[in-house]
C-alpha positions as semicolon CSV with decimal commas, in nm:
position;residue;x (nm);y (nm);z (nm)
1;M;7,999;11,842;9,098
2;S;7,847;11,530;9,248
3;R;8,067;11,354;9,505
4;T;8,024;11,002;9,635
5;V;8,235;10,702;9,739
6;Y;8,279;10,411;9,496
7;K;8,461;10,084;9,548
8;Y;8,686;9,908;9,300
9;P;8,823;9,550;9,308
10;I;9,201;9,498;9,317
11;E;9,379;9,188;9,188
12;L;9,619;9,021;9,430
13;G;9,980;8,983;9,325
14;G;9,984;9,199;9,017
15;T;9,860;9,501;8,828
16;T;9,505;9,637;8,826
17;K;9,406;9,912;8,584
18;I;9,092;10,106;8,677
19;L;8,904;10,375;8,487
20;M;8,812;10,626;8,760
21;P;8,671;10,980;8,758
22;K;8,949;11,240;8,731
23;D;9,097;11,346;9,066
24;A;8,941;11,054;9,255
25;I;9,089;11,026;9,606
26;V;9,159;10,675;9,737
27;R;9,039;10,670;10,098
28;F;9,053;10,307;10,214
29;A;9,176;9,958;10,120
30;A;9,038;9,635;10,267
31;V;8,903;9,290;10,186
32;Q;8,525;9,262;10,151
33;H;8,363;8,920;10,095
34;G;8,707;8,770;10,019
35;Q;8,789;9,028;9,747
36;P;9,049;9,305;9,794
37;Q;8,889;9,645;9,727
38;I;8,977;10,012;9,735
39;W;8,724;10,284;9,814
40;A;8,763;10,623;9,650
41;E;8,590;10,957;9,685
42;V;8,489;11,056;9,332
43;D;8,315;11,330;9,139
44;T;8,064;11,128;8,936
45;L;8,041;11,405;8,676
46;A;8,418;11,423;8,610
47;P;8,568;11,264;8,298
48;K;8,731;10,926;8,359
49;E;9,103;10,859;8,355
50;P;9,304;10,535;8,381
51;R;9,475;10,460;8,712
52;T;9,719;10,178;8,780
53;F;9,754;9,987;9,109
54;F;10,007;9,716;9,203
55;S;9,990;9,467;9,489
56;F;10,278;9,262;9,628
57;G;10,297;8,998;9,898
58;T;10,495;9,032;10,216
59;G;10,849;8,908;10,153
60;W;10,822;8,939;9,774
61;E;11,102;9,110;9,585
62;L;10,973;9,443;9,458
63;P;11,024;9,530;9,091
64;A;11,339;9,730;9,026
65;D;11,226;9,850;8,682
66;K;10,942;10,078;8,801
67;P;10,873;10,301;9,101
68;L;10,613;10,172;9,343
69;G;10,430;10,503;9,373
70;R;10,198;10,599;9,658
71;Y;10,112;10,339;9,921
72;V;9,734;10,279;9,929
73;G;9,697;10,012;10,195
74;S;9,737;9,642;10,275
75;F;9,501;9,348;10,232
76;V;9,479;9,064;10,482
77;V;9,325;8,758;10,313
78;D;9,239;8,407;10,436
79;N;9,257;8,496;10,806
80;G;9,608;8,636;10,768
81;A;9,753;8,358;10,551
82;I;9,806;8,615;10,275
83;V;9,903;8,980;10,324
84;Q;9,946;9,201;10,018
85;H;10,047;9,566;9,996
86;C;9,893;9,798;9,737
87;Y;10,055;10,097;9,566
88;E;9,928;10,337;9,303
89;Q;10,174;10,425;9,028
């Protein structure tokens, strides 16, 4: 086992699919250099698995056809002009 923290970019206003080491634990969500990111604690030796993340803006209607899943965090972009909320399905 070799554990470290990796970061992954998240797309605003939609779906992001990420290939991450199995059992990765999302620890933090924030904007870095204008790009929404999540940071996850990972075992670099573990096999990779696909993970799916969704982000939605404040006031947006949430999709009724799929569960939101686990809340990951929120992104504040453009000095607060845009706030998006990220969930992992």
